[in-house]
Amino acid sequence: MNGPALPTPERHLLELVAAYNAKTPGSKRLAAQYRGVFADKSSIGMRFAPETKEICYPLAVDRAAGAYLWDVDGHRYTDILLGLGLNLFGHNPAFVREALTAQLERGFAIGAQHPLVGEVATLVSELTGAERVCFSNTGTEAVMTAIRIARAATGRPCIVTFTHSYHGHHDAALMRAPVAEYARKRIVERLAGRPLLRPVAALLGRMGSSRAVPAFPGVSAAAAREVIVLEYGHPRSLDVIRARAKDIAAVLVEPVQSRATELQPRAFLHELRALTQRTGSALVFDEMVTGFRVHPGGAAAHFGLRPDLATYSKIAGGGMPLSVIAGSARFMDRIDGGPWQYGDDSAPRTPTTFFAGTFTKHPLSLVAAHALLSRVKAEGPALQAGLNDRTQALVARINGFCRQQDLPLEFTHFGSFFALAASRSRIGERARQLLAYHLLLRGVHLRVGDAGGFLSIEHGDAELDHIVTAFSNSLAALRDGGLL
Ligand SMILES: Cc1ncc(COP(=O)(O)O)c(C=O)c1O
């Protein structure tokens, strides 16, 4: 006996869950088998929900090459996650693989100096314009170090961060504005849309708190007292930085945020540069995603300015764990006391802070970085420029489909990273998660919760066509399922 027909979204979800389970049984089996022993955040996706529970498992990947990866069930995917953006040259490029294989043959002496370390530092300096360069392993570590040396150099306690930025998982980076701030911002946006109420919106826009609160349980409430969270790109934020300058060691900026890519505030960044130059706070560009991708000199080169400090990882390490802290001698000398020479009376003159790490300067990371950055230097900015153009064309095609179908969505890009422009799109959290599953079903790999990704030089016309078709069909399926 047939029961009452299910409403469209529920039926859509059931069919999607069945299709995804049928395609990826190997991944599901692995997640189920080890869930007891393996505490794995990726197996709950962005947010656990009972209705998506049966598809809550990460895709288990067997191998990757060029623009593709293959899951444990043998399915091929065009990859747009690309190792969270690090594979500018696609997966497993031969020139990096050869460097790694040669180093593996020679072994890897941790804690000893690798002969290439100075050359890698020089490559970073040449590409980014930074005076001095130092290495750590992860982006989180690099940002932590940049903050510490900024505090040491300025003698000031506070760090400014901006809403929607991501700077890793140390305490200072896991602060957010109080909930009331988000409510205020929403009210300002609503009022600004009504001509008569615009003066009220402007007044409310100038108010607001710069207080930070821990964004997650376990993050230090004491650390929140030394963090100021401000609205990115907003003139009021410059006023707060000006007013509190004597407390501010560093202004930490993700120049174009991966969570709000549509905001590319060139004028704001230039004002921030001029302001921090006057106040003496370190301007720190966190270029984990943008570094070497948008331009060989990263977002700093794209926007035509020079921060005091910048942090990089992802592309720089050629797929191996490597992060970089780079910047002016005024700050970087806090690592080693500053340069000196043999045969005279020179000595380290600058008081240092603490910096260490067992795996820093890992030989495998250094040879991969050497191969990668040498290639970036040899190719010159034309490599990124070409890829940026291709990404722009890709986004235009997906947006063309959305317009033609009257879908309330708009995609945007910065360099060769593209994403849903959240502020210009109407899509619920559930539809956003399901979009990723639809794309996976259609052979495009990205992370659940993401609605965009990266291109590499291995993504040719066929891969771009595949991505456009997969996005178009996935969005149409969500619309037909009553989810858009
Ligand atoms: C802008 C930015 N900063 C910092 C980090 C943290 O880097 P990691 O995950 O290597 O610690 C990330 C990671 O994605 C990032 O995108």
Coordinates of C-alpha atoms and ligand atoms in Angstrom, one line a residue:
M1 CA 0.0 0.0 0.0
N2 CA 1.4 3.4 -0.9
G3 CA 1.5 6.0 1.8
P4 CA 0.9 9.7 1.2
A5 CA 3.3 11.3 -1.3
L6 CA 6.3 12.9 0.3
P7 CA 6.7 16.7 -0.1
T8 CA 9.3 17.5 -2.9
P9 CA 12.3 18.5 -0.7
E10 CA 12.0 15.3 1.4
R11 CA 11.7 13.1 -1.7
H12 CA 14.6 14.9 -3.2
L13 CA 16.7 14.3 -0.1
L14 CA 15.8 10.6 0.0
E15 CA 16.8 10.1 -3.6
L16 CA 20.0 12.0 -3.2
V17 CA 21.0 10.0 -0.1
A18 CA 20.3 6.7 -1.9
A19 CA 22.2 7.7 -5.0
Y20 CA 25.3 8.9 -3.0
N21 CA 25.3 5.8 -0.8
A22 CA 25.1 3.7 -4.0
K23 CA 28.1 5.5 -5.5
T24 CA 30.4 5.6 -2.5
P25 CA 29.9 2.4 -0.4
G26 CA 33.7 2.0 0.2
S27 CA 34.0 5.5 1.8
K28 CA 30.9 4.9 4.0
R29 CA 32.2 1.5 5.1
L30 CA 35.6 3.0 6.2
A31 CA 33.9 5.8 8.1
A32 CA 31.6 3.4 9.9
Q33 CA 34.3 0.9 10.7
Y34 CA 36.7 3.3 12.5
R35 CA 34.3 5.9 14.0
G36 CA 34.7 4.4 17.4
V37 CA 38.5 4.8 17.5
F38 CA 39.0 7.6 15.1
A39 CA 37.8 11.1 16.4
D40 CA 37.4 12.7 13.0
K41 CA 35.7 16.0 12.4
S42 CA 35.5 15.4 8.7
S43 CA 33.1 12.5 9.2
I44 CA 30.4 14.8 10.5
G45 CA 30.6 17.2 7.6
M46 CA 30.0 20.9 8.2
R47 CA 27.1 20.3 10.5
F48 CA 25.5 17.0 11.6
A49 CA 21.9 16.8 10.7
P50 CA 19.6 13.8 11.2
E51 CA 18.3 14.0 7.6
T52 CA 21.8 13.9 6.1
K53 CA 23.2 11.4 8.6
E54 CA 23.4 8.6 6.1
I55 CA 25.7 10.7 3.8
C56 CA 27.8 12.1 6.6
Y57 CA 31.2 10.7 5.7
P58 CA 34.2 12.0 3.9
L59 CA 35.1 10.7 0.4
A60 CA 38.0 8.3 0.9
V61 CA 40.5 9.0 -1.9
D62 CA 42.8 6.3 -3.3
R63 CA 45.0 8.4 -5.7
A64 CA 45.3 11.7 -7.4
A65 CA 47.0 13.0 -10.5
G66 CA 46.7 16.3 -12.5
A67 CA 43.1 17.6 -12.3
Y68 CA 41.7 14.3 -11.0
L69 CA 41.3 12.1 -8.1
W70 CA 39.9 8.6 -7.7
D71 CA 37.9 7.4 -4.7
V72 CA 38.2 3.9 -3.1
D73 CA 35.3 2.7 -5.2
G74 CA 37.2 3.5 -8.4
H75 CA 35.2 6.6 -9.4
R76 CA 37.1 9.5 -11.0
Y77 CA 36.4 13.1 -10.0
T78 CA 37.5 16.4 -11.4
D79 CA 39.0 18.0 -8.3
I80 CA 38.3 21.6 -7.5
L81 CA 39.3 21.3 -3.8
L82 CA 42.9 20.7 -5.0
G83 CA 44.3 20.1 -1.5
L84 CA 42.5 23.1 -0.1
G85 CA 44.0 25.2 -2.9
L86 CA 47.6 24.1 -2.8
N87 CA 47.9 22.2 -6.0
L88 CA 48.5 25.1 -8.4
F89 CA 50.2 22.6 -10.8
G90 CA 47.6 19.9 -10.3
H91 CA 48.1 16.8 -8.2
N92 CA 51.5 15.1 -8.0
P93 CA 53.3 17.1 -10.7
A94 CA 56.4 15.3 -12.0
F95 CA 58.9 18.1 -11.1
V96 CA 57.9 18.0 -7.4
R97 CA 57.7 14.2 -7.3
E98 CA 61.2 13.9 -8.7
A99 CA 62.6 16.3 -6.1
L100 CA 60.8 14.3 -3.3
T101 CA 62.0 11.0 -4.6
A102 CA 65.6 12.2 -4.8
Q103 CA 65.4 13.4 -1.2
L104 CA 63.8 10.2 0.0
E105 CA 66.8 8.3 -1.4
R106 CA 69.1 10.5 0.7
G107 CA 67.0 10.3 3.9
F108 CA 65.7 13.2 5.9
A109 CA 67.8 14.5 8.8
I110 CA 65.4 16.4 11.0
G111 CA 67.0 19.1 13.2
A112 CA 70.0 19.5 10.9
Q113 CA 70.4 22.3 8.3
H114 CA 69.3 21.4 4.8
P115 CA 71.6 22.9 2.0
L116 CA 68.6 24.3 0.1
V117 CA 67.0 26.3 3.0
G118 CA 68.7 29.6 2.0
E119 CA 67.7 29.2 -1.6
V120 CA 64.1 28.6 -0.7
A121 CA 64.2 31.7 1.5
T122 CA 65.7 33.6 -1.4
L123 CA 62.9 32.4 -3.8
V124 CA 60.2 33.6 -1.3
S125 CA 61.9 36.9 -0.9
E126 CA 62.3 37.4 -4.7
L127 CA 58.7 36.5 -5.4
T128 CA 57.0 38.4 -2.6
G129 CA 59.5 41.3 -2.0
A130 CA 59.9 40.4 1.7
E131 CA 63.2 41.3 3.2
R132 CA 63.6 38.3 5.5
V133 CA 62.0 34.9 5.6
C134 CA 61.5 32.1 8.1
F135 CA 59.8 28.7 7.9
S136 CA 57.3 26.7 10.0
N137 CA 55.0 23.8 9.2
T138 CA 51.4 24.9 9.2
G139 CA 49.5 28.1 8.5
T140 CA 48.3 28.2 12.1
E141 CA 51.9 28.2 13.4
A142 CA 53.0 30.9 10.9
V143 CA 50.2 33.2 12.0
M144 CA 50.9 32.5 15.7
T145 CA 54.6 33.4 15.0
A146 CA 53.7 36.6 13.1
I147 CA 51.6 37.7 16.1
R148 CA 54.3 36.9 18.6
I149 CA 57.0 38.8 16.7
A150 CA 54.6 41.8 16.2
R151 CA 54.0 41.9 19.9
A152 CA 57.7 41.6 20.7
A153 CA 58.6 44.4 18.2
T154 CA 55.9 46.8 19.3
G155 CA 55.6 46.0 23.0
R156 CA 51.8 46.2 22.5
P157 CA 49.3 43.5 23.5
C158 CA 46.3 43.6 21.1
I159 CA 45.6 42.0 17.7
V160 CA 43.0 43.2 15.3
T161 CA 41.1 40.6 13.2
F162 CA 38.2 41.1 10.9
T163 CA 34.8 39.3 10.7
H164 CA 34.6 36.3 8.4
S165 CA 38.4 35.9 8.2
Y166 CA 40.1 32.6 9.0
H167 CA 43.6 32.5 10.5
G168 CA 44.0 29.0 11.7
H169 CA 43.1 27.3 15.0
H170 CA 45.2 29.0 17.7
D171 CA 43.2 30.9 20.4
A172 CA 43.7 34.4 19.0
A173 CA 42.3 33.3 15.6
L174 CA 39.2 31.7 17.1
M175 CA 37.5 34.9 18.3
R176 CA 34.3 36.4 16.9
A177 CA 32.3 39.5 17.4
P178 CA 29.5 39.3 20.0
V179 CA 26.1 38.1 18.6
A180 CA 24.7 41.6 19.0
E181 CA 27.2 42.9 16.5
Y182 CA 25.9 40.5 13.8
A183 CA 22.3 41.6 14.6
R184 CA 23.4 45.3 14.3
K185 CA 25.0 44.6 11.0
R186 CA 21.8 42.9 9.7
I187 CA 19.6 45.8 10.8
V188 CA 22.0 48.3 9.1
E189 CA 21.8 46.3 5.9
R190 CA 18.0 46.2 6.0
L191 CA 17.6 49.9 6.9
A192 CA 20.1 50.9 4.2
G193 CA 17.7 49.5 1.6
R194 CA 15.0 52.0 2.6
P195 CA 15.7 55.5 1.4
L196 CA 13.9 57.3 4.3
L197 CA 15.8 55.3 7.0
R198 CA 19.2 55.6 5.4
P199 CA 20.4 58.3 8.0
V200 CA 19.4 55.9 10.8
A201 CA 21.4 53.1 9.0
A202 CA 24.4 55.4 8.7
L203 CA 24.3 56.3 12.4
L204 CA 23.9 52.6 13.5
G205 CA 26.7 51.7 11.0
R206 CA 29.1 54.0 12.9
M207 CA 28.3 52.5 16.3
G208 CA 29.1 49.0 17.4
S209 CA 31.5 47.2 19.6
S210 CA 35.0 45.9 18.8
R211 CA 34.9 43.4 21.7
A212 CA 35.9 39.8 20.9
V213 CA 34.4 36.6 22.4
P214 CA 35.6 33.1 22.0
A215 CA 34.0 31.5 19.0
F216 CA 34.2 27.9 20.4
P217 CA 34.1 26.2 23.8
G218 CA 37.6 25.8 25.2
V219 CA 39.0 28.9 23.5
S220 CA 40.6 31.2 26.1
A221 CA 38.3 33.9 27.3
A222 CA 41.4 35.7 28.7
A223 CA 42.9 35.7 25.2
A224 CA 39.7 37.4 23.9
R225 CA 40.7 40.6 25.9
E226 CA 43.7 41.1 23.6
V227 CA 41.7 40.6 20.3
I228 CA 39.7 43.3 18.6
V229 CA 37.2 42.0 16.0
L230 CA 36.2 44.6 13.4
E231 CA 34.1 44.6 10.3
Y232 CA 36.1 44.0 7.2
G233 CA 36.3 46.8 4.6
H234 CA 34.3 49.3 6.8
P235 CA 35.5 52.8 7.5
R236 CA 34.5 52.6 11.2
S237 CA 37.1 49.8 11.6
L238 CA 39.8 52.3 10.5
D239 CA 38.5 54.7 13.2
V240 CA 38.8 52.1 15.9
I241 CA 42.3 51.1 14.8
R242 CA 43.3 54.8 14.9
A243 CA 41.8 55.3 18.3
R244 CA 43.3 52.2 19.9
A245 CA 46.6 52.4 18.1
K246 CA 48.8 52.4 21.2
D247 CA 47.5 49.0 22.2
I248 CA 47.6 47.4 18.7
A249 CA 50.6 45.2 17.9
A250 CA 49.2 43.8 14.6
V251 CA 46.3 44.1 12.2
L252 CA 45.8 40.7 10.8
V253 CA 44.2 40.6 7.4
E254 CA 43.0 37.9 5.0
P255 CA 43.1 40.3 2.1
V256 CA 40.4 38.5 0.2
Q257 CA 38.5 36.1 2.5
S258 CA 37.7 32.6 1.3
R259 CA 34.4 32.9 3.2
A260 CA 33.5 36.3 1.6
T261 CA 35.4 36.4 -1.6
E262 CA 33.2 39.0 -3.2
L263 CA 34.7 41.6 -0.9
Q264 CA 37.9 42.8 -2.4
P265 CA 38.4 46.2 -0.7
R266 CA 41.4 47.7 -2.5
A267 CA 40.9 51.2 -1.2
F268 CA 40.4 50.0 2.4
L269 CA 43.6 48.0 2.3
H270 CA 45.5 51.0 1.0
E271 CA 44.1 53.2 3.8
L272 CA 44.9 50.4 6.3
R273 CA 48.5 50.4 5.0
A274 CA 48.9 54.1 5.4
L275 CA 47.3 54.1 8.8
T276 CA 49.4 51.3 10.3
Q277 CA 52.5 52.9 8.9
R278 CA 51.6 56.0 10.9
T279 CA 50.7 54.1 14.1
G280 CA 53.5 51.6 14.0
S281 CA 51.2 48.5 14.3
A282 CA 52.3 45.6 12.0
L283 CA 50.1 45.1 9.0
V284 CA 50.1 41.3 8.6
F285 CA 48.7 39.8 5.4
D286 CA 47.6 36.2 5.8
E287 CA 48.2 34.9 2.3
M288 CA 47.7 31.1 2.9
V289 CA 45.2 30.9 0.1
T290 CA 46.1 33.9 -2.0
G291 CA 49.9 33.6 -1.9
F292 CA 51.5 32.5 -5.2
R293 CA 48.0 31.9 -6.6
V294 CA 46.5 35.3 -7.6
H295 CA 50.0 36.5 -8.6
P296 CA 53.6 35.3 -7.8
G297 CA 53.7 38.1 -5.2
G298 CA 50.2 37.1 -3.8
A299 CA 47.4 39.5 -2.9
A300 CA 50.0 42.1 -1.8
A301 CA 51.3 42.4 -5.4
H302 CA 47.7 42.2 -6.8
F303 CA 46.7 45.2 -4.6
G304 CA 50.0 47.0 -5.1
L305 CA 51.1 47.3 -1.4
R306 CA 53.7 45.9 0.9
P307 CA 52.6 44.6 4.4
D308 CA 55.1 44.5 7.3
L309 CA 54.6 40.7 7.6
A310 CA 53.0 38.1 5.5
T311 CA 52.3 34.4 6.1
Y312 CA 52.1 31.7 3.4
S313 CA 51.7 28.0 3.1
K314 CA 49.6 25.7 0.8
I315 CA 51.1 26.3 -2.7
A316 CA 54.5 27.2 -1.2
G317 CA 55.2 23.7 0.1
G318 CA 54.5 21.9 -3.1
G319 CA 52.0 19.6 -1.3
M320 CA 54.2 19.1 1.8
P321 CA 53.7 20.8 5.2
L322 CA 55.5 24.1 5.0
S323 CA 54.5 27.6 6.0
V324 CA 56.4 30.8 5.7
I325 CA 56.6 34.0 7.8
A326 CA 58.1 36.8 5.7
G327 CA 58.5 40.5 6.1
S328 CA 60.6 43.5 7.0
A329 CA 63.7 43.3 9.1
R330 CA 62.1 45.5 11.8
F331 CA 59.9 42.5 12.7
M332 CA 61.7 39.5 11.3
D333 CA 64.8 40.3 13.3
R334 CA 62.9 39.2 16.4
I335 CA 63.4 35.6 15.2
D336 CA 67.2 35.6 15.2
G337 CA 68.4 39.0 16.4
G338 CA 69.1 40.2 12.9
P339 CA 71.9 39.5 10.4
W340 CA 75.7 39.6 11.2
Q341 CA 78.9 38.7 9.5
Y342 CA 82.1 36.6 10.3
G343 CA 85.4 38.4 10.6
D344 CA 84.2 41.6 12.2
D345 CA 82.6 42.8 15.4
S346 CA 79.0 42.5 14.1
A347 CA 76.5 40.6 16.2
P348 CA 72.8 40.0 16.6
R349 CA 71.5 43.4 17.9
T350 CA 67.7 42.9 18.2
P351 CA 66.2 41.2 21.2
T352 CA 64.6 38.0 20.1
T353 CA 61.4 36.2 21.1
F354 CA 60.9 32.4 21.2
F355 CA 60.5 30.4 17.9
A356 CA 61.0 26.7 17.4
G357 CA 59.5 23.5 16.0
T358 CA 60.8 19.9 15.6
F359 CA 59.7 19.6 12.0
T360 CA 60.5 23.1 10.8
K361 CA 62.7 23.1 7.7
H362 CA 61.8 19.4 7.0
P363 CA 64.0 18.3 4.1
L364 CA 61.0 16.9 2.2
S365 CA 59.1 20.2 2.5
L366 CA 62.2 22.2 1.5
V367 CA 62.9 20.2 -1.7
A368 CA 59.3 20.3 -2.7
A369 CA 59.1 24.1 -2.0
H370 CA 62.3 24.6 -3.9
A371 CA 61.0 22.8 -7.0
L372 CA 57.6 24.6 -6.7
L373 CA 58.8 28.1 -6.2
S374 CA 61.6 27.8 -8.8
R375 CA 58.8 26.8 -11.3
V376 CA 56.6 29.8 -10.2
K377 CA 59.6 32.1 -10.7
A378 CA 60.5 30.6 -14.1
E379 CA 56.9 30.9 -15.3
G380 CA 56.4 34.5 -14.2
P381 CA 53.0 36.3 -13.6
A382 CA 51.6 35.1 -17.0
L383 CA 50.9 31.7 -15.4
Q384 CA 48.6 33.1 -12.7
A385 CA 47.1 35.7 -15.1
G386 CA 46.1 33.0 -17.6
L387 CA 44.5 30.9 -14.8
N388 CA 42.7 33.9 -13.4
D389 CA 41.2 34.6 -16.8
R390 CA 40.1 31.0 -17.1
T391 CA 38.4 31.2 -13.7
Q392 CA 36.7 34.4 -14.6
A393 CA 35.3 32.7 -17.7
L394 CA 34.2 29.7 -15.7
V395 CA 32.3 31.9 -13.2
A396 CA 30.7 33.9 -16.0
R397 CA 29.4 30.6 -17.5
I398 CA 27.9 29.4 -14.2
N399 CA 26.5 32.9 -13.5
G400 CA 25.0 32.9 -17.0
F401 CA 23.2 29.7 -16.2
C402 CA 21.9 31.1 -12.9
R403 CA 20.6 34.2 -14.6
Q404 CA 19.0 32.3 -17.4
Q405 CA 17.3 30.0 -14.9
D406 CA 16.4 32.8 -12.6
L407 CA 18.3 31.2 -9.7
P408 CA 19.0 33.5 -6.7
L409 CA 22.7 32.8 -6.8
E410 CA 25.9 34.5 -7.9
F411 CA 29.4 33.2 -8.0
T412 CA 32.5 35.3 -7.7
H413 CA 36.3 34.7 -7.9
F414 CA 39.6 36.1 -6.8
G415 CA 42.4 34.9 -9.0
S416 CA 41.8 31.2 -9.6
F417 CA 39.6 30.7 -6.5
F418 CA 35.9 30.9 -7.1
A419 CA 33.0 30.8 -4.6
L420 CA 29.4 31.5 -4.1
A421 CA 29.0 35.2 -3.3
A422 CA 27.1 34.7 0.0
S423 CA 26.0 38.4 0.3
R424 CA 24.5 38.3 -3.2
S425 CA 22.9 34.8 -3.1
R426 CA 19.9 33.3 -1.3
I427 CA 20.7 29.7 -0.4
G428 CA 20.1 27.9 2.9
E429 CA 22.7 25.9 4.8
R430 CA 21.0 22.6 3.9
A431 CA 20.9 23.4 0.1
R432 CA 24.6 24.5 0.3
Q433 CA 25.6 21.1 1.8
L434 CA 23.5 19.2 -0.7
L435 CA 25.1 21.1 -3.6
A436 CA 28.4 19.5 -2.7
Y437 CA 26.8 16.0 -2.8
H438 CA 25.2 16.7 -6.1
L439 CA 28.5 17.8 -7.5
L440 CA 30.2 14.7 -6.1
L441 CA 27.5 12.5 -7.7
R442 CA 28.3 14.3 -11.0
G443 CA 32.0 13.7 -10.7
V444 CA 33.3 17.0 -9.3
H445 CA 35.1 16.8 -6.0
L446 CA 34.9 19.5 -3.4
R447 CA 34.4 19.7 0.4
V448 CA 30.8 19.4 1.8
G449 CA 29.8 22.9 2.7
D450 CA 31.9 24.5 0.1
A451 CA 30.3 26.0 -3.0
G452 CA 33.3 26.7 -5.1
G453 CA 36.9 25.8 -5.5
F454 CA 40.2 26.2 -7.3
L455 CA 41.6 25.7 -10.7
S456 CA 45.0 24.4 -11.5
I457 CA 47.0 24.6 -14.7
E458 CA 45.9 20.9 -15.3
H459 CA 42.3 22.0 -15.7
G460 CA 41.8 22.3 -19.5
D461 CA 38.7 23.0 -21.6
A462 CA 37.3 19.5 -21.0
E463 CA 37.5 19.8 -17.2
L464 CA 36.0 23.3 -17.3
D465 CA 33.1 22.1 -19.4
H466 CA 32.6 19.3 -16.9
I467 CA 32.6 21.7 -14.0
V468 CA 30.1 24.0 -15.7
T469 CA 27.8 21.1 -16.6
A470 CA 28.0 19.6 -13.1
F471 CA 27.2 23.0 -11.4
S472 CA 24.3 23.7 -13.8
N473 CA 22.8 20.2 -13.4
S474 CA 23.3 20.3 -9.6
L475 CA 21.7 23.7 -9.2
A476 CA 18.8 22.7 -11.4
A477 CA 18.3 19.5 -9.4
L478 CA 18.2 21.5 -6.1
R479 CA 15.7 23.9 -7.7
D480 CA 13.5 21.1 -8.9
G481 CA 13.8 19.5 -5.5
G482 CA 12.3 22.6 -3.9
L483 CA 15.6 23.5 -2.2
L484 CA 16.4 26.8 -3.9
Ligands
LIG1 C1 43.9 32.3 5.4 C2 44.3 31.1 6.3 N1 45.0 31.3 7.4 C3 45.4 30.3 8.1 C4 45.1 29.0 7.8 C5 45.5 27.9 8.7 O1 46.4 27.1 8.1 P1 46.6 25.6 8.5 O2 45.4 24.8 8.3 O3 47.8 25.1 7.7 O4 47.0 25.6 10.0 C6 44.3 28.8 6.7 C7 43.8 27.4 6.4 O5 43.1 27.1 5.5 C8 43.9 29.9 5.9 O6 43.1 29.7 4.8

